[in-house]
XYZ file of C-alpha atoms in Angstrom:
296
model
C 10.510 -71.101 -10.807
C 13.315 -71.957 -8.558
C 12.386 -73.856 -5.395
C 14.879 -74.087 -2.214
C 14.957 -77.533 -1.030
C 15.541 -77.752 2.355
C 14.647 -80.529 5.735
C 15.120 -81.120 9.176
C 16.769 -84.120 10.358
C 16.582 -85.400 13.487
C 14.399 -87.816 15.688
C 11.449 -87.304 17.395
C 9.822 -84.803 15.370
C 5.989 -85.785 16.190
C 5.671 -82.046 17.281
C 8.262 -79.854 15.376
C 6.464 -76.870 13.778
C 9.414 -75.980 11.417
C 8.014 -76.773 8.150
C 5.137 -74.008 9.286
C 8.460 -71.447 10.859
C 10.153 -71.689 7.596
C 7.237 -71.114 5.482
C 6.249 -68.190 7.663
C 9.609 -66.330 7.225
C 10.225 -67.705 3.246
C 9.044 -64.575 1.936
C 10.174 -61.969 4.518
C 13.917 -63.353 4.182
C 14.123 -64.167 0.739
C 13.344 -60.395 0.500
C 16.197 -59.144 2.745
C 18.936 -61.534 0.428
C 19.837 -60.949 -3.012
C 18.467 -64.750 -4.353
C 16.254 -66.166 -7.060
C 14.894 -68.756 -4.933
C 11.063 -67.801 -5.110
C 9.582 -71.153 -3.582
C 9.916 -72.782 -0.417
C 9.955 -76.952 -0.351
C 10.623 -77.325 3.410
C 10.107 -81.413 5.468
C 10.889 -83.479 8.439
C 13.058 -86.563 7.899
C 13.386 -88.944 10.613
C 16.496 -90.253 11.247
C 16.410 -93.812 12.921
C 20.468 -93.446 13.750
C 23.247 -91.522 12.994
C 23.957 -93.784 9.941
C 20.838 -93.146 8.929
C 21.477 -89.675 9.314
C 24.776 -89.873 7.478
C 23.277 -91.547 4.507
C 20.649 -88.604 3.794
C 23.001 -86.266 4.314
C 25.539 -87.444 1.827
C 23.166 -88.285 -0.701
C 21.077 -84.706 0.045
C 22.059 -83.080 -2.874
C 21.460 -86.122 -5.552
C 17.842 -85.589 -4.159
C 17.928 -81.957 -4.720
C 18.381 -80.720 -1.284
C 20.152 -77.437 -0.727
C 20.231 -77.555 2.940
C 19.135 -79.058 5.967
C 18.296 -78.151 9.216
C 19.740 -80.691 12.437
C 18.119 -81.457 15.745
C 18.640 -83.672 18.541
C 20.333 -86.087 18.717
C 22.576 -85.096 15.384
C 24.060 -81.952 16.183
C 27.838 -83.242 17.296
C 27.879 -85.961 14.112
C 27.029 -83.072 11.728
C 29.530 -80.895 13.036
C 32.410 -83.948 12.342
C 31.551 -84.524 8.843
C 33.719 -83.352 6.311
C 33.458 -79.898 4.464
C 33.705 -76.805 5.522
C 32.934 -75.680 9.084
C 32.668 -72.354 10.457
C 34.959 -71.378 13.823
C 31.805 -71.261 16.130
C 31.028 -75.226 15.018
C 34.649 -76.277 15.277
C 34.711 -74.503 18.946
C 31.320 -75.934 20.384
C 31.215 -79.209 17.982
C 27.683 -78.619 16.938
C 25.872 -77.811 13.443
C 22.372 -77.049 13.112
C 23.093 -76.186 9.485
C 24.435 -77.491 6.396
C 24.421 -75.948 2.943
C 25.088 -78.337 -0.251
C 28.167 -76.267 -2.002
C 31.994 -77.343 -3.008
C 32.645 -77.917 -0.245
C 30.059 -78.643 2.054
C 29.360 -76.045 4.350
C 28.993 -76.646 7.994
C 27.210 -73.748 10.485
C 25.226 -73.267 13.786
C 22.643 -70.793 13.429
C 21.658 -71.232 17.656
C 23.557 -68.900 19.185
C 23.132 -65.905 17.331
C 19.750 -67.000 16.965
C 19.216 -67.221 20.982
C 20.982 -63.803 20.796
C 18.529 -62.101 18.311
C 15.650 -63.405 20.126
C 16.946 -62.069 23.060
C 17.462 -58.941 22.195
C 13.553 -58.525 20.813
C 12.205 -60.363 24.141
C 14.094 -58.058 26.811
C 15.176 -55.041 24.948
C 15.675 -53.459 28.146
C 18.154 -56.009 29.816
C 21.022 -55.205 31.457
C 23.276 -58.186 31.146
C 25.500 -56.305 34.153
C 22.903 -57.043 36.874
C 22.408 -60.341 36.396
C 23.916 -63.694 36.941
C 23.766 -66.085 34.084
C 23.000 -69.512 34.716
C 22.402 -72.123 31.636
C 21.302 -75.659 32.325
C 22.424 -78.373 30.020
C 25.822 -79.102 28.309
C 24.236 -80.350 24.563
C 24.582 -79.099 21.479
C 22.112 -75.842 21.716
C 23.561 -75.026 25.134
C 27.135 -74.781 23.983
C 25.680 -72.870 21.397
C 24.187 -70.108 24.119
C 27.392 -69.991 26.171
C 29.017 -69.306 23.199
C 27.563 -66.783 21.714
C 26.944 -64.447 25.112
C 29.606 -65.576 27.547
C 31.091 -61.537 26.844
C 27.814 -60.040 27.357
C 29.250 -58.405 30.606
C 26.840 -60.858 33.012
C 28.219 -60.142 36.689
C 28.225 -64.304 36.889
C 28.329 -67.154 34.531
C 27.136 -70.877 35.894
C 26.784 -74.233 33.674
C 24.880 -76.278 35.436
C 24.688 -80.181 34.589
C 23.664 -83.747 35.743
C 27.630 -84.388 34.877
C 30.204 -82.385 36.426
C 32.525 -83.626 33.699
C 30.236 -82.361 30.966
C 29.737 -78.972 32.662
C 33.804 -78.568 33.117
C 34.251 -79.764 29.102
C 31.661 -77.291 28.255
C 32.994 -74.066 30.480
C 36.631 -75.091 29.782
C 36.820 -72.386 26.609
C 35.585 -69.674 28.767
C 36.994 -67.567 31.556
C 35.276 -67.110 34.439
C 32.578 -69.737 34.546
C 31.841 -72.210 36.945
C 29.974 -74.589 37.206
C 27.513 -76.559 39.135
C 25.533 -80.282 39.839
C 21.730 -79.511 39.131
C 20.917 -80.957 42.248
C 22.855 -78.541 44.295
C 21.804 -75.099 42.601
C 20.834 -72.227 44.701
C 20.453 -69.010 44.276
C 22.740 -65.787 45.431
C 20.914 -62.230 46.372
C 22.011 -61.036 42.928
C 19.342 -61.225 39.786
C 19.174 -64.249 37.954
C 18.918 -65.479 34.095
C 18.395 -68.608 33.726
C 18.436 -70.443 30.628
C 17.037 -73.937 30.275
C 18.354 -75.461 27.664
C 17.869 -79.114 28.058
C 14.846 -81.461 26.485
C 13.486 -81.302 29.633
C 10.120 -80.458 29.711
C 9.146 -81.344 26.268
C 5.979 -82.721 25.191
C 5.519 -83.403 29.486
C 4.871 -82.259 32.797
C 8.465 -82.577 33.721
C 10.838 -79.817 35.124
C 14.260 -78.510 36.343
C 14.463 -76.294 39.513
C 10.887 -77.195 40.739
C 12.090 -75.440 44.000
C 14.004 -72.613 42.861
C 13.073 -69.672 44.408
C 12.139 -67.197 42.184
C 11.785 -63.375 42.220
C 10.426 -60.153 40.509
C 13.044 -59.366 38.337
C 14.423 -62.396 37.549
C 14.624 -63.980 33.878
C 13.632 -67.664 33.109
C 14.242 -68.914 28.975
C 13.246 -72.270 27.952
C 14.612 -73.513 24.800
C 11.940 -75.832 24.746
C 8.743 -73.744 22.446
C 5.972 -76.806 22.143
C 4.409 -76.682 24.546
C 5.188 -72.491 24.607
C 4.574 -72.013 28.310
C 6.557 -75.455 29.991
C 6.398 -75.998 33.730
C 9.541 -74.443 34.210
C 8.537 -71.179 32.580
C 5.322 -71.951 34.468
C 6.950 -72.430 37.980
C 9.302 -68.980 37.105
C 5.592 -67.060 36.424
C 4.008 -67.669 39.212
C 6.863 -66.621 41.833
C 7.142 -62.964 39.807
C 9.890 -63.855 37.060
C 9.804 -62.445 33.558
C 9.954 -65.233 31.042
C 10.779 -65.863 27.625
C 9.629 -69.399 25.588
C 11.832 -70.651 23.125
C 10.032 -70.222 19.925
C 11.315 -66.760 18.844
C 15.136 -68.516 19.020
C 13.681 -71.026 17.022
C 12.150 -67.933 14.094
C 15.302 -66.447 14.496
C 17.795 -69.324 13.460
C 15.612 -70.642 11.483
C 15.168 -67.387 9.366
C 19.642 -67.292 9.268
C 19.401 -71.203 8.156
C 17.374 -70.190 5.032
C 19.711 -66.640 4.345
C 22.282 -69.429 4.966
C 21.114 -71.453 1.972
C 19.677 -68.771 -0.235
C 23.101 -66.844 -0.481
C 25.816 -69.233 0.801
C 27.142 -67.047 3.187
C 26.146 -66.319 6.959
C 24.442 -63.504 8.038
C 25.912 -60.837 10.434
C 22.419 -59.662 11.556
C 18.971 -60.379 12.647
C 16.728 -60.793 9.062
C 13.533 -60.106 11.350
C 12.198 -56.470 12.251
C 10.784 -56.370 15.925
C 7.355 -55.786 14.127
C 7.600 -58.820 11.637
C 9.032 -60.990 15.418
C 5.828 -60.290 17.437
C 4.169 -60.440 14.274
C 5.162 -64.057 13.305
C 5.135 -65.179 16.930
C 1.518 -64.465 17.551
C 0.920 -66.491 14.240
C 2.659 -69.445 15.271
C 2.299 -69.647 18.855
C -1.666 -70.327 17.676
C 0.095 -74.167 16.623
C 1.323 -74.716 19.479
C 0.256 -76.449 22.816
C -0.276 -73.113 25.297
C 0.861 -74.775 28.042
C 2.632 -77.897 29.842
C -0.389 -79.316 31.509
C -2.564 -78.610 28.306
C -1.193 -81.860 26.634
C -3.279 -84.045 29.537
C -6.214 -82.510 28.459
């Protein structure tokens, strides 16, 4: 028997479900990879600080970790530490992954993730008539712009409390602007909004409470516990589509583990559409339904 080790490590993590994700997709991936890895050991670790942090990631592997898994607020320290980081970390300093080999590998499984979940929620999206809007400049949202700012979107807006954190994020890319969150408003063209900020988390809090949404329109919230947030709630009730943010979080989650079965990162979604809707309706049954559900 050979079990893959494996945490998250971040802060917070009262109501992660990723120990339940990971188990959920163990078999399916381990499948799709070429491993001998036939049992799944998969925990939380909260980190007080980023020393703390540091110190259980550097001693990781004397503990038999093969990889861990990095949330808020960790993602920029694990993307300095020393080993070997892929181009997408280097370009939007943030890791969600890291892989115990000679040397340490260093990866961010979010965007493509984001992508592939994407992709299975709107198959029918036509990045051309809409204008992309992402809200937040941390580690998950640098992620997103990254991996679709070429998508072909007729407009591309970072939107942020900071002005100097939205330019440093949209600096890479050509053609995007950027915005204040207080002074967003919207254009006649469709819009796809991604929020991608804590915001909303665990709380009856919200971005764009008076954003006027319409049919047609997209609203994503990174967020996924509770699975329908007030933001995705507000976006519902005026006609918009939306998407919650647990099938990004199957998606890079599934990567993470092909990450650490094989050592190398995979080029594709390892989830069928059947196996995505499949796993999502199993999960989504752990979550809290909806925003106001947690006053209950």
């Amino acid at each position: 028997m050979k079990i893959l080790k494996a945490a998250l490590l971040g802060r917070s993590l009262t109501h992660s479900i990723s120990p339940e994700v990971h188990g959920a997709l163990f078999d399916i991936v381990r499948s799709k990879c070429n491993t001998d890895y036939d049992t799944l050991d998969y925990s939380k670790i909260e980190c007080q600080n980023e020393n703390d942090f540091l110190s259980i990631v550097e001693h990781g592997s004397e503990n038999g970790y093969r990889g861990f898994n990095v949330t808020f607020p960790y993602k920029f320290a694990a993307s300095k530490m020393t080993g070997e980081s892929s181009q997408v970390v280097k370009n939007i300093l943030s890791a969600n992954s890291i892989l115990y080999d000679v040397p340490l590998k260093i990866a961010s499984t979010d965007g493509d993730g984001f992508c592939y979940a994407i992709e299975k929620s709107c198959p029918s999206l036509q990045p051309d008539k809409y204008a992309l809007m992402i809200l937040g400049v941390g580690g998950a949202a640098r992620a997103v712009l990254h991996a679709i700012h070429q998508y072909g979107w007729r407009s591309i807006t970072v939107a942020a409390r900071s002005i100097e954190q939205a330019n440093r994020a949209a600096l890479p890319y050509r053609s995007v602007s950027v915005s204040p969150l207080e002074e967003i408003s919207r254009d006649e063209e469709k819009q796809f909004i991604v929020q991608a900020t804590p915001v909303g988390q665990c709380a009856a809090d919200s971005l764009l409470e008076n954003f006027e949404w319409r049919d047609g329109d997209i609203a994503m919230d990174l967020v996924y516990n509770p699975l329908r947030t007030r933001f995705l709630d507000n976006a519902a009730n005026m006609g918009a589509e939306i998407v919650d943010g647990l099938g990004m979080l199957m998606e890079q989650a599934a990567l993470s583990q092909y990450f650490w079965m094989t050592g190398n990162e995979a080029d594709h979604s390892l989830l069928t559409q059947a196996e995505f809707q499949d796993i999502h309706a199993k999960l989504s049954k752990l979550l809290t339904p909806r925003w106001d559900a947690f006053a209950i």
